[in-house]
Amino acid sequence: MRFFLIIITFLVIIVACKKNKDKEFEKKSYPVITSKNLSSNIISDTVTITAVGDIMIGSNYPSISYLPGVNILEEIKPVLKEKTDLIVGNLEGTLFDSGGKPKSCTNSNFCFVFRTPFTYGRYLKEAGFDFLSMANNHSNDFGSMGRIATEKNLKSLGIQYAGILKHSEYAIKEKNGIRYAFIGAGHNAGLVSSIYYTDIKRIIKEVRPKVNIVIVMFHGGGEGASYQHIPFKNEFYAGENRGNVVEFAHACIDSGADLILGSGPHVARAIELYNNKFIAYSLGNFATYGKITLTGPNGNAPILKIKTDVKGNFISCHVVSIIQSKGSKKGPEIDHNHRAYNYIKYLTLTDFPNNRFIFTSSGEIKVKPR
């Protein structure tokens, strides 16, 4: 009997330790940042955050023919990791091998369902991703089973994630003495909403005292080349309200966020400086394989190297333009014609004619002195 009790106690301890470890990964208790501890471990007075858009590196659904069979991030890995403190992106779809109930669509023209095998997850890890947003219209492609499996697999890879309402709304990570909060938001049910602002304001208020820099990655806006320009009002696409992206971004910054990164339109959009904080309204298709359209501006996307001070105030941004072609197993490649950069420059000058940016010939974006 005594031996049996010892075994039971041992098992209880193991289970408790595992739960505590999982909880620590998702929501570690960080102390409030004060003027005394703000710079105690900081090794630099600036940080560089590498940001990319949509990532869908292959799907085994509806057929393994939608898998490239290779790592399409291989050639671009050195660029992602170069001169950076943090790498973030938007994970389109799920990350697990089989099962789950694929979503059904009322309009087959807009029906895309993605299931990336777990073995491909190591490509994301090798590329250096710290945070991935799950707040998009593909996180529920295979129901709750697919979402839970994706979270489990990302956790096993050591990649933090955010965006699921009341479950994994945000993640916090410390690197080189800087604490970052990463929040995901999207327009679909079950996500931290990018249409209604109650939850995003609550989350920012919760994490703001605990970190140096708050990053919000949202999914919003229409899709495709005809949606490159920002309409400054609610956008509707495929029968869905995709939100007012400018109003949302400003609400986040007004609540205490430092960096706002957009996804969803599958094309690059304009950038804005608001209260000295940087907003990229869409980062386009970074690494996407299979059924996704990659013609014209859909195949051009930026890698942003955003430099801020340790309080998240914008200093500069270097844009690396990449290009993809449909069916190519090379994945994203450097575009020496700088098309994504030129798209961003044109769209910014058009949509925000009173902007304070200086677009240099070297792909560097700086701020005009007042």
Coordinates of C-alpha atoms in Angstrom, one line a residue:
M1 CA 0.0 0.0 0.0
R2 CA 2.8 2.4 0.9
F3 CA 4.6 1.6 -2.3
F4 CA 1.4 2.3 -4.3
L5 CA 1.0 5.7 -2.5
I6 CA 4.6 6.6 -3.4
I7 CA 4.0 5.8 -7.1
I8 CA 0.8 7.9 -7.1
T9 CA 2.6 10.9 -5.5
F10 CA 5.5 10.6 -8.0
L11 CA 3.0 10.7 -10.9
V12 CA 1.2 13.7 -9.5
I13 CA 4.5 15.6 -9.1
I14 CA 5.4 14.8 -12.8
V15 CA 2.1 16.0 -14.1
A16 CA 2.2 19.2 -12.0
C17 CA 5.7 20.0 -13.2
K18 CA 4.7 19.6 -16.8
K19 CA 1.7 21.9 -16.4
N20 CA 3.8 24.5 -14.7
K21 CA 6.4 24.3 -17.5
D22 CA 3.7 24.7 -20.1
K23 CA 2.2 27.6 -18.2
E24 CA 5.6 29.3 -17.9
F25 CA 6.1 29.0 -21.6
E26 CA 2.7 30.7 -22.3
K27 CA 2.4 33.3 -19.5
K28 CA 5.5 33.6 -17.4
S29 CA 5.0 36.1 -14.5
Y30 CA 7.2 39.1 -15.5
P31 CA 7.8 41.9 -13.0
V32 CA 6.6 45.4 -13.9
I33 CA 9.3 47.5 -15.7
T34 CA 10.4 50.6 -13.8
S35 CA 13.0 53.2 -14.4
K36 CA 15.3 51.3 -12.0
N37 CA 15.2 48.0 -13.9
L38 CA 14.6 49.3 -17.5
S39 CA 18.2 49.1 -18.5
S40 CA 19.7 46.7 -16.0
N41 CA 20.3 43.9 -18.6
I42 CA 20.0 45.8 -21.8
I43 CA 23.1 45.5 -24.0
S44 CA 22.2 48.0 -26.7
D45 CA 20.1 51.2 -26.9
T46 CA 18.4 50.0 -30.1
V47 CA 16.7 46.8 -31.3
T48 CA 16.1 45.4 -34.8
I49 CA 12.9 43.5 -35.4
T50 CA 12.6 41.4 -38.6
A51 CA 9.0 41.2 -39.8
V52 CA 7.5 39.2 -42.7
G53 CA 4.0 38.4 -43.8
D54 CA 2.2 35.2 -44.7
I55 CA 3.9 31.9 -44.3
M56 CA 2.4 28.7 -45.7
I57 CA 5.3 26.4 -46.7
G58 CA 3.3 23.5 -48.0
S59 CA 0.1 21.6 -47.3
N60 CA -0.7 17.9 -47.4
Y61 CA -4.4 18.7 -47.8
P62 CA -6.2 18.1 -50.1
S63 CA -3.3 16.2 -51.6
I64 CA 0.4 15.8 -50.9
S65 CA 0.9 17.3 -54.4
Y66 CA 0.7 20.6 -52.6
L67 CA 3.9 19.9 -50.7
P68 CA 7.1 21.2 -52.2
G69 CA 9.1 18.3 -50.7
V70 CA 11.9 20.8 -49.9
N71 CA 12.6 23.6 -47.5
I72 CA 11.4 26.7 -49.4
L73 CA 12.9 29.0 -46.7
E74 CA 16.5 27.6 -47.2
E75 CA 17.8 30.4 -49.4
I76 CA 16.3 33.2 -47.4
K77 CA 17.4 32.1 -43.9
P78 CA 20.6 34.1 -43.9
V79 CA 18.7 37.3 -44.7
L80 CA 16.1 36.7 -42.0
K81 CA 18.8 36.2 -39.3
E82 CA 21.2 39.0 -40.4
K83 CA 21.5 41.9 -38.0
T84 CA 18.3 41.2 -36.0
D85 CA 17.2 40.7 -32.5
L86 CA 13.7 39.2 -33.2
I87 CA 11.9 37.6 -36.1
V88 CA 8.1 37.5 -36.4
G89 CA 5.6 36.4 -39.1
N90 CA 2.1 35.3 -39.8
L91 CA 1.5 31.5 -39.9
E92 CA -1.3 30.9 -42.5
G93 CA -2.9 27.5 -41.7
T94 CA -2.1 24.7 -39.3
L95 CA 0.9 22.7 -38.4
F96 CA 0.2 19.0 -37.9
D97 CA 0.1 15.8 -39.9
S98 CA -3.4 14.4 -40.2
G99 CA -6.9 14.4 -38.8
G100 CA -9.2 17.2 -37.9
K101 CA -12.3 18.2 -39.7
P102 CA -11.6 20.5 -42.7
K103 CA -13.7 23.6 -42.9
S104 CA -16.4 23.8 -45.4
C105 CA -16.9 26.9 -47.5
T106 CA -20.1 28.4 -49.0
N107 CA -18.1 30.0 -51.8
S108 CA -15.6 27.5 -53.4
N109 CA -13.7 30.4 -55.1
F110 CA -12.5 31.6 -51.7
C111 CA -12.0 28.1 -50.1
F112 CA -8.4 27.4 -49.1
V113 CA -7.6 24.9 -46.4
F114 CA -4.0 24.4 -45.3
R115 CA -2.4 21.7 -43.2
T116 CA 1.4 21.8 -43.1
P117 CA 3.1 18.6 -41.8
F118 CA 4.9 18.9 -38.5
T119 CA 8.2 17.9 -40.1
Y120 CA 8.1 21.2 -41.9
G121 CA 8.0 22.9 -38.6
R122 CA 11.8 22.5 -38.2
Y123 CA 12.1 24.8 -41.2
L124 CA 10.4 27.6 -39.3
K125 CA 12.7 26.9 -36.3
E126 CA 15.8 26.9 -38.4
A127 CA 14.8 30.2 -40.0
G128 CA 14.9 31.7 -36.5
F129 CA 11.2 32.7 -35.9
D130 CA 10.6 33.9 -32.4
F131 CA 6.9 34.7 -32.7
L132 CA 4.2 33.6 -35.1
S133 CA 0.7 34.9 -35.3
M134 CA -2.2 32.4 -35.4
A135 CA -4.8 35.2 -35.7
N136 CA -5.9 34.7 -39.3
N137 CA -8.7 33.1 -41.3
H138 CA -6.8 29.8 -41.6
S139 CA -6.0 29.0 -37.9
N140 CA -9.3 27.1 -37.7
D141 CA -9.0 25.3 -41.1
F142 CA -9.3 21.9 -39.2
G143 CA -11.3 23.0 -36.3
S144 CA -10.3 23.1 -32.6
M145 CA -8.3 19.8 -33.0
G146 CA -6.1 21.4 -35.7
R147 CA -5.6 24.6 -33.7
I148 CA -4.7 22.7 -30.5
A149 CA -2.3 20.4 -32.4
T150 CA -0.7 23.4 -34.1
E151 CA -0.1 25.1 -30.7
K152 CA 1.4 22.0 -29.3
N153 CA 3.7 21.6 -32.2
L154 CA 4.9 25.2 -32.1
K155 CA 5.5 24.9 -28.4
S156 CA 7.6 21.8 -29.0
L157 CA 9.7 23.7 -31.5
G158 CA 10.2 26.6 -29.0
I159 CA 8.3 29.1 -31.3
Q160 CA 5.9 31.3 -29.4
Y161 CA 2.5 32.2 -30.8
A162 CA -0.5 34.4 -30.1
G163 CA -3.9 35.4 -31.3
I164 CA -6.5 32.9 -29.9
L165 CA -9.0 34.7 -27.7
K166 CA -9.0 33.7 -24.0
H167 CA -6.4 31.0 -24.7
S168 CA -3.2 32.3 -26.2
E169 CA -3.9 36.0 -26.6
Y170 CA -0.3 37.1 -26.2
A171 CA 3.3 35.8 -25.6
I172 CA 6.2 37.4 -23.9
K173 CA 9.9 36.8 -24.6
E174 CA 13.1 38.3 -23.3
K175 CA 16.2 38.6 -25.6
N176 CA 19.4 40.5 -24.8
G177 CA 17.7 42.2 -21.8
I178 CA 14.7 43.4 -23.8
R179 CA 11.3 42.1 -23.1
Y180 CA 8.9 41.8 -26.0
A181 CA 5.1 41.2 -26.0
F182 CA 3.6 39.7 -29.1
I183 CA -0.2 40.0 -29.7
G184 CA -2.1 38.5 -32.6
A185 CA -5.5 39.8 -33.8
G186 CA -7.8 38.9 -36.6
H187 CA -11.3 39.4 -38.0
N188 CA -12.6 35.8 -37.5
A189 CA -14.6 34.4 -34.5
G190 CA -12.5 32.9 -31.7
L191 CA -9.6 35.3 -32.3
V192 CA -8.5 38.5 -30.5
S193 CA -10.7 40.8 -32.6
S194 CA -9.2 43.3 -35.1
I195 CA -12.8 44.7 -35.7
Y196 CA -13.9 45.4 -32.1
Y197 CA -11.3 46.9 -29.8
T198 CA -12.3 45.9 -26.3
D199 CA -10.1 42.8 -26.0
I200 CA -7.0 44.2 -27.7
K201 CA -7.1 47.3 -25.4
R202 CA -7.4 45.0 -22.4
I203 CA -4.5 42.8 -23.5
I204 CA -2.2 45.8 -24.3
K205 CA -3.1 47.3 -20.9
E206 CA -2.2 44.0 -19.2
V207 CA 1.2 43.5 -20.9
R208 CA 2.4 47.1 -21.2
P209 CA 3.9 47.4 -17.7
K210 CA 5.7 44.0 -18.1
V211 CA 7.7 44.6 -21.3
N212 CA 9.8 47.1 -23.1
I213 CA 8.2 46.7 -26.6
V214 CA 4.6 45.7 -27.5
I215 CA 4.1 44.2 -31.0
V216 CA 0.7 43.7 -32.5
M217 CA 0.3 41.6 -35.7
F218 CA -3.2 41.8 -37.2
H219 CA -5.1 40.2 -40.0
G220 CA -7.4 42.5 -41.9
G221 CA -8.4 44.1 -45.2
G222 CA -9.5 42.8 -48.6
E223 CA -7.3 40.4 -50.6
G224 CA -5.4 40.8 -53.9
A225 CA -4.0 43.4 -56.2
S226 CA -7.2 45.5 -56.2
Y227 CA -6.8 46.0 -52.4
Q228 CA -3.4 47.5 -52.3
H229 CA -4.7 50.9 -51.4
I230 CA -6.1 51.6 -47.9
P231 CA -9.7 52.8 -48.0
F232 CA -9.8 54.3 -44.5
K233 CA -13.0 52.6 -43.7
N234 CA -14.3 49.1 -42.9
E235 CA -13.4 46.7 -45.7
F236 CA -15.6 43.8 -46.7
Y237 CA -14.3 40.8 -48.6
A238 CA -15.7 37.3 -49.3
G239 CA -18.8 38.2 -47.3
E240 CA -16.7 39.1 -44.2
N241 CA -16.2 42.4 -42.4
R242 CA -12.4 42.7 -42.4
G243 CA -12.3 45.8 -40.3
N244 CA -10.9 49.4 -40.5
V245 CA -7.2 48.7 -40.4
V246 CA -6.1 52.3 -39.8
E247 CA -8.6 52.8 -36.9
F248 CA -7.5 49.5 -35.4
A249 CA -3.7 50.3 -35.7
H250 CA -4.2 53.7 -34.1
A251 CA -6.3 52.3 -31.3
C252 CA -3.5 49.8 -30.5
I253 CA -0.9 52.6 -30.4
D254 CA -3.2 54.8 -28.3
S255 CA -3.5 51.9 -25.9
G256 CA 0.2 51.5 -25.5
A257 CA 1.5 49.3 -28.4
D258 CA 4.8 50.2 -30.2
L259 CA 4.8 48.3 -33.5
I260 CA 1.9 47.3 -35.7
L261 CA 2.3 44.7 -38.5
G262 CA -0.5 43.8 -40.9
S263 CA -1.3 40.7 -42.9
G264 CA -4.2 39.4 -44.9
P265 CA -4.3 41.3 -48.2
H266 CA -1.6 39.1 -49.8
V267 CA 0.0 42.2 -51.2
A268 CA 2.2 44.9 -49.7
R269 CA 0.4 48.0 -48.4
A270 CA 1.5 51.5 -47.2
I271 CA 3.4 52.2 -44.1
E272 CA 2.7 55.0 -41.5
L273 CA 4.3 56.7 -38.6
Y274 CA 1.8 57.4 -35.9
N275 CA 2.9 59.0 -32.6
N276 CA 6.5 58.0 -33.5
K277 CA 5.4 54.3 -33.8
F278 CA 5.7 52.3 -37.0
I279 CA 2.8 50.7 -38.8
A280 CA 3.1 48.3 -41.8
Y281 CA -0.5 47.8 -43.1
S282 CA 0.3 44.6 -45.0
L283 CA 3.5 42.5 -45.5
G284 CA 2.1 40.4 -48.3
N285 CA 3.0 36.8 -49.2
F286 CA 6.4 36.1 -47.7
A287 CA 6.7 32.3 -48.3
T288 CA 3.7 30.6 -49.8
Y289 CA 3.5 27.4 -51.8
G290 CA 0.6 25.7 -53.7
K291 CA -2.7 27.2 -54.6
I292 CA -1.9 30.7 -53.6
T293 CA -1.9 33.3 -56.3
L294 CA 1.6 34.8 -56.9
T295 CA 1.2 36.8 -60.1
G296 CA 1.9 40.5 -60.2
P297 CA 2.1 42.3 -56.8
N298 CA 1.0 39.1 -55.0
G299 CA 4.4 37.6 -55.7
N300 CA 6.3 40.5 -54.3
A301 CA 6.8 41.1 -50.6
P302 CA 9.1 42.9 -48.2
I303 CA 11.3 41.6 -45.4
L304 CA 11.3 44.6 -43.0
K305 CA 14.3 45.2 -40.7
I306 CA 12.7 47.7 -38.3
K307 CA 15.0 49.6 -35.9
T308 CA 13.6 51.2 -32.8
D309 CA 14.9 52.4 -29.5
V310 CA 14.3 50.3 -26.4
K311 CA 11.0 52.0 -25.8
G312 CA 9.7 51.0 -29.3
N313 CA 10.1 54.5 -30.9
F314 CA 10.8 54.2 -34.6
I315 CA 14.3 55.0 -35.9
S316 CA 14.6 53.4 -39.4
C317 CA 13.6 50.5 -41.5
H318 CA 15.6 48.6 -44.1
V319 CA 13.5 46.8 -46.8
V320 CA 14.7 43.7 -48.5
S321 CA 12.4 42.9 -51.5
I322 CA 11.7 39.3 -52.2
I323 CA 9.9 37.6 -55.1
Q324 CA 8.1 34.3 -55.5
S325 CA 6.7 32.5 -58.6
K326 CA 3.9 30.0 -58.5
G327 CA 5.1 26.4 -58.3
S328 CA 8.7 27.3 -57.7
K329 CA 10.3 25.2 -55.1
K330 CA 13.0 27.8 -54.5
G331 CA 10.6 29.8 -52.3
P332 CA 11.2 33.5 -51.7
E333 CA 14.3 34.9 -53.5
I334 CA 15.9 38.3 -53.3
D335 CA 14.4 40.7 -55.9
H336 CA 17.2 42.9 -57.2
N337 CA 14.6 45.0 -58.9
H338 CA 13.3 46.0 -55.5
R339 CA 9.6 45.8 -56.5
A340 CA 8.2 45.4 -53.0
Y341 CA 10.1 48.4 -51.8
N342 CA 8.8 50.4 -54.7
Y343 CA 5.3 49.3 -54.1
I344 CA 5.5 50.4 -50.5
K345 CA 7.0 53.7 -51.4
Y346 CA 4.3 54.5 -54.0
L347 CA 1.5 53.3 -51.8
T348 CA 2.7 55.3 -48.9
L349 CA 3.2 58.5 -50.9
T350 CA -0.3 58.0 -52.3
D351 CA -2.3 56.9 -49.2
F352 CA -0.4 59.1 -46.7
P353 CA 0.7 62.1 -48.7
N354 CA 1.6 64.0 -45.5
N355 CA 3.9 61.2 -44.3
R356 CA 7.3 62.0 -42.7
F357 CA 9.3 59.2 -44.4
I358 CA 12.4 59.5 -46.5
F359 CA 12.7 56.6 -49.0
T360 CA 16.4 56.3 -49.9
S361 CA 17.8 54.6 -53.0
S362 CA 19.4 51.9 -50.8
G363 CA 16.1 50.6 -49.5
E364 CA 16.4 52.4 -46.2
I365 CA 13.3 54.3 -44.8
K366 CA 14.1 57.1 -42.4
V367 CA 12.2 60.0 -40.8
K368 CA 12.2 63.6 -41.9
P369 CA 13.3 65.9 -39.1
R370 CA 10.5 68.2 -37.8

